mmCIF file of C-alpha atoms in Angstrom:
data_model
loop_
_atom_site.group_PDB
_atom_site.id
_atom_site.type_symbol
_atom_site.label_atom_id
_atom_site.label_comp_id
_atom_site.label_asym_id
_atom_site.label_seq_id
_atom_site.Cartn_x
_atom_site.Cartn_y
_atom_site.Cartn_z
ATOM 1 C CA MET A 17 -13.523 4.361 4.780
ATOM 2 C CA THR A 18 -13.345 0.684 3.890
ATOM 3 C CA GLU A 19 -10.844 -0.223 1.186
ATOM 4 C CA THR A 20 -11.279 -3.451 -0.778
ATOM 5 C CA GLU A 21 -8.541 -4.577 -3.126
ATOM 6 C CA ILE A 22 -6.834 -7.589 -4.607
ATOM 7 C CA LYS A 23 -3.092 -7.652 -5.176
ATOM 8 C CA SER A 24 -0.485 -9.712 -6.925
ATOM 9 C CA ILE A 25 3.288 -9.472 -6.964
ATOM 10 C CA ILE A 26 4.552 -9.519 -10.568
ATOM 11 C CA ASP A 27 7.941 -9.643 -12.246
ATOM 12 C CA GLU A 28 9.617 -6.785 -14.092
ATOM 13 C CA THR A 29 8.756 -8.193 -17.534
ATOM 14 C CA THR A 30 5.020 -8.304 -16.718
ATOM 15 C CA TYR A 31 5.270 -4.823 -15.194
ATOM 16 C CA LEU A 32 6.758 -3.424 -18.416
ATOM 17 C CA LYS A 33 4.096 -5.151 -20.560
ATOM 18 C CA LEU A 34 1.279 -3.765 -18.403
ATOM 19 C CA GLN A 35 2.865 -0.325 -18.425
ATOM 20 C CA LYS A 36 2.535 -0.262 -22.237
ATOM 21 C CA SER A 37 -0.936 -1.856 -22.386
ATOM 22 C CA PHE A 38 -3.114 0.724 -20.622
ATOM 23 C CA LYS A 39 -3.838 4.396 -21.104
ATOM 24 C CA TRP A 40 -2.970 5.519 -17.575
ATOM 25 C CA ASN A 41 -5.123 8.279 -16.029
ATOM 26 C CA GLU A 42 -2.370 9.279 -13.650
ATOM 27 C CA ILE A 43 1.288 8.546 -12.906
ATOM 28 C CA ASN A 44 2.827 9.776 -9.675
ATOM 29 C CA GLU A 45 5.569 9.099 -7.198
ATOM 30 C CA GLN A 46 4.632 8.534 -3.592
ATOM 31 C CA LYS A 47 6.845 8.174 -0.569
ATOM 32 C CA ASN A 48 5.503 5.984 2.227
ATOM 33 C CA ASN A 49 7.080 6.730 5.608
ATOM 34 C CA TYR A 50 6.312 3.855 7.993
ATOM 35 C CA TYR A 51 5.892 4.084 11.782
ATOM 36 C CA THR A 52 5.706 1.524 14.569
ATOM 37 C CA ASP A 53 5.764 1.308 18.350
ATOM 38 C CA ARG A 54 8.499 -0.185 20.524
ATOM 39 C CA ASP A 55 6.336 -3.016 21.927
ATOM 40 C CA GLY A 56 4.853 -4.283 18.656
ATOM 41 C CA ILE A 57 1.257 -3.464 19.627
ATOM 42 C CA LEU A 58 0.423 -2.136 16.154
ATOM 43 C CA MET A 59 1.726 -5.277 14.441
ATOM 44 C CA GLU A 60 -0.100 -7.537 16.911
ATOM 45 C CA ASN A 61 -3.336 -5.755 16.022
ATOM 46 C CA ARG A 62 -2.590 -5.620 12.274
ATOM 47 C CA ILE A 63 -2.511 -1.811 12.215
ATOM 48 C CA MET A 64 -0.242 0.067 9.819
ATOM 49 C CA VAL A 65 0.647 3.752 10.306
ATOM 50 C CA ARG A 66 2.343 5.745 7.566
ATOM 51 C CA ILE A 67 2.713 9.245 6.232
ATOM 52 C CA ARG A 68 2.281 9.124 2.460
ATOM 53 C CA VAL A 69 3.720 12.108 0.597
ATOM 54 C CA ILE A 70 2.597 12.839 -2.984
ATOM 55 C CA ASP A 71 3.624 16.064 -4.722
ATOM 56 C CA GLY A 72 4.795 17.540 -1.417
ATOM 57 C CA THR A 73 1.470 16.910 0.349
ATOM 58 C CA GLY A 74 1.494 14.550 3.311
ATOM 59 C CA ARG A 75 -1.364 12.402 4.614
ATOM 60 C CA LEU A 76 -1.109 10.440 7.856
ATOM 61 C CA GLN A 77 -2.837 7.120 7.121
ATOM 62 C CA VAL A 78 -3.913 4.402 9.530
ATOM 63 C CA LYS A 79 -4.983 1.022 8.097
ATOM 64 C CA ARG A 80 -6.642 -1.716 10.157
ATOM 65 C CA HIS A 81 -6.499 -5.010 8.278
ATOM 66 C CA LYS A 82 -9.749 -6.958 8.550
ATOM 67 C CA ASN A 83 -8.825 -10.292 6.947
ATOM 68 C CA ASP A 84 -5.780 -12.509 6.466
ATOM 69 C CA ASN A 85 -4.422 -15.268 4.209
ATOM 70 C CA SER A 86 -6.252 -14.138 1.081
ATOM 71 C CA PRO A 87 -5.485 -12.267 -2.131
ATOM 72 C CA LEU A 88 -8.447 -10.071 -1.144
ATOM 73 C CA GLN A 89 -7.488 -7.363 1.299
ATOM 74 C CA ILE A 90 -10.117 -5.484 3.283
ATOM 75 C CA CYS A 91 -8.955 -2.571 5.425
ATOM 76 C CA GLU A 92 -10.535 0.178 7.447
ATOM 77 C CA GLU A 93 -8.540 3.278 6.523
ATOM 78 C CA ASN A 94 -8.479 6.731 8.089
ATOM 79 C CA GLU A 95 -6.310 9.630 7.041
ATOM 80 C CA TYR A 96 -5.378 13.046 8.353
ATOM 81 C CA ALA A 97 -3.615 16.059 6.826
ATOM 82 C CA VAL A 98 -0.084 16.592 8.173
ATOM 83 C CA ASP A 99 2.807 18.952 7.649
ATOM 84 C CA GLY A 100 6.097 17.167 7.236
ATOM 85 C CA VAL A 101 7.378 13.764 8.267
ATOM 86 C CA PRO A 102 8.449 13.744 11.924
ATOM 87 C CA GLU A 103 10.898 11.236 13.388
ATOM 88 C CA THR A 104 8.285 10.408 16.067
ATOM 89 C CA ILE A 105 4.530 10.675 16.593
ATOM 90 C CA ASP A 106 3.767 11.693 20.176
ATOM 91 C CA VAL A 107 1.845 9.468 22.613
ATOM 92 C CA LYS A 108 -1.345 11.565 22.556
ATOM 93 C CA THR A 109 -1.553 11.646 18.748
ATOM 94 C CA ALA A 110 -0.708 7.938 18.499
ATOM 95 C CA LYS A 111 -3.597 7.057 20.835
ATOM 96 C CA ARG A 112 -6.009 9.371 18.991
ATOM 97 C CA ILE A 113 -5.267 7.922 15.542
ATOM 98 C CA THR A 114 -4.914 4.236 16.478
ATOM 99 C CA GLY A 115 -7.193 3.937 19.516
ATOM 100 C CA MET A 116 -4.414 1.948 21.191
ATOM 101 C CA ASP A 117 -2.018 2.626 24.081
ATOM 102 C CA THR A 118 1.106 2.201 21.990
ATOM 103 C CA GLY A 119 3.270 4.912 23.422
ATOM 104 C CA GLU A 120 5.272 7.040 21.023
ATOM 105 C CA LEU A 121 5.550 5.891 17.399
ATOM 106 C CA TYR A 122 8.883 6.112 15.642
ATOM 107 C CA LEU A 123 9.820 6.341 11.963
ATOM 108 C CA MET A 124 11.179 3.019 10.687
ATOM 109 C CA GLY A 125 12.067 4.155 7.179
ATOM 110 C CA SER A 126 10.569 4.835 3.772
ATOM 111 C CA ALA A 127 9.622 3.209 0.511
ATOM 112 C CA VAL A 128 9.203 5.080 -2.779
ATOM 113 C CA THR A 129 6.558 3.910 -5.245
ATOM 114 C CA LEU A 130 6.047 4.909 -8.856
ATOM 115 C CA ARG A 131 2.298 4.368 -9.322
ATOM 116 C CA HIS A 132 0.386 4.158 -12.600
ATOM 117 C CA SER A 133 -3.405 4.443 -12.102
ATOM 118 C CA PHE A 134 -6.177 3.452 -14.504
ATOM 119 C CA ARG A 135 -9.858 3.898 -13.631
ATOM 120 C CA HIS A 136 -12.523 1.686 -15.208
ATOM 121 C CA ASN A 137 -16.186 1.103 -14.185
ATOM 122 C CA GLY A 138 -15.670 2.011 -10.507
ATOM 123 C CA ASN A 139 -12.416 0.051 -10.312
ATOM 124 C CA GLU A 140 -8.903 1.450 -10.035
ATOM 125 C CA LEU A 141 -6.001 -0.534 -11.425
ATOM 126 C CA CYS A 142 -2.695 0.437 -9.818
ATOM 127 C CA LEU A 143 0.613 -0.678 -11.279
ATOM 128 C CA ASP A 144 3.422 -0.114 -8.780
ATOM 129 C CA LYS A 145 7.195 -0.208 -8.803
ATOM 130 C CA THR A 146 8.441 0.140 -5.224
ATOM 131 C CA VAL A 147 11.988 0.737 -3.982
ATOM 132 C CA TYR A 148 12.971 0.231 -0.322
ATOM 133 C CA PHE A 149 16.385 -0.430 1.156
ATOM 134 C CA ASP A 150 18.255 -2.240 -1.672
ATOM 135 C CA LYS A 151 15.156 -3.947 -3.066
ATOM 136 C CA VAL A 152 12.826 -3.253 -6.001
ATOM 137 C CA ASP A 153 9.507 -5.026 -6.437
ATOM 138 C CA TYR A 154 6.506 -4.827 -8.740
ATOM 139 C CA GLU A 155 2.843 -5.185 -7.900
ATOM 140 C CA VAL A 156 -0.559 -4.872 -9.463
ATOM 141 C CA GLU A 157 -3.587 -3.896 -7.339
ATOM 142 C CA VAL A 158 -7.237 -3.518 -8.188
ATOM 143 C CA GLU A 159 -9.263 -1.379 -5.773
ATOM 144 C CA TYR A 160 -13.026 -1.510 -6.030
ATOM 145 C CA GLU A 161 -16.174 -0.609 -4.123
ATOM 146 C CA ASP A 162 -19.067 -2.879 -5.110
ATOM 147 C CA LYS A 163 -17.614 -5.528 -7.391
ATOM 148 C CA MET A 164 -14.538 -6.061 -9.457
ATOM 149 C CA SER A 165 -14.832 -5.586 -13.206
ATOM 150 C CA ALA A 166 -14.847 -8.996 -14.930
ATOM 151 C CA GLU A 167 -13.463 -7.315 -18.068
ATOM 152 C CA LEU A 168 -10.493 -5.896 -16.155
ATOM 153 C CA LEU A 169 -9.880 -9.212 -14.388
ATOM 154 C CA MET A 170 -9.901 -11.069 -17.725
ATOM 155 C CA LYS A 171 -7.433 -8.584 -19.223
ATOM 156 C CA LEU A 172 -5.054 -9.004 -16.267
ATOM 157 C CA THR A 173 -5.413 -12.786 -16.460
ATOM 158 C CA SER A 174 -4.367 -12.615 -20.127
ATOM 159 C CA PHE A 175 -1.003 -11.279 -18.864
ATOM 160 C CA GLY A 176 -0.637 -14.326 -16.622
ATOM 161 C CA ILE A 177 -1.574 -12.455 -13.463
ATOM 162 C CA ALA A 178 -3.345 -14.598 -10.884
ATOM 163 C CA PHE A 179 -4.943 -13.390 -7.690
ATOM 164 C CA ASN A 180 -4.767 -16.750 -5.919
ATOM 165 C CA LYS A 181 -2.127 -16.205 -3.237
ATOM 166 C CA LYS A 182 -2.153 -14.450 0.106
ATOM 167 C CA SER A 183 -1.912 -10.687 -0.324
ATOM 168 C CA VAL A 184 1.413 -9.340 0.932
ATOM 169 C CA GLY A 185 1.210 -5.555 1.065
ATOM 170 C CA LYS A 186 3.975 -3.013 0.709
ATOM 171 C CA PHE A 187 4.365 -2.591 4.461
ATOM 172 C CA SER A 188 4.749 -6.350 5.019
ATOM 173 C CA ARG A 189 7.415 -6.524 2.316
ATOM 174 C CA PHE A 190 9.135 -3.422 3.725
ATOM 175 C CA LEU A 191 9.004 -4.944 7.220
ATOM 176 C CA ALA A 192 10.567 -8.221 6.052
ATOM 177 C CA GLU A 193 13.549 -6.287 4.656
ATOM 178 C CA TYR A 194 13.705 -4.013 7.716
ATOM 179 C CA ASN A 195 13.934 -7.043 10.005
ATOM 180 C CA MET A 196 16.849 -8.413 7.945
ATOM 181 C CA LYS A 197 18.871 -5.231 8.484
#
């Protein structure tokens, strides 16, 4: 499946205003457990592997990023049902899910996101508060299939949200903190 979304990092004040301004269809907590290989092959190829757990159900997700240096993010995403969150993903499974000879994948750590979701005209607005290591950040994402709703974009713009900077996803932010440890 191809995922198309735009993202913007926001401050806590904007997050709280947005939280009160929409009638959210869903609010859930998700735990993203991130994996990598020892030689950095996944990062070189812009591939992210995680197990996302929501309400006790885990999904192994593999994202291949298709573009760079844009607020627009286009990814090819595949996911698989899993039981639990292992410390490692074996060599055979790693090759099957990534198509790469990465060797074993190991668990780097986790980030917990409180996600508010609002669906409108084929678009999904996601308002996220994410905690990883000693850091908290806030983000707004709009996922869409054909085109982004101009009405939704105008409403977000009225809150001072601009989608004019390079998109820095949760994994990239997590990785920056991980590398500082």
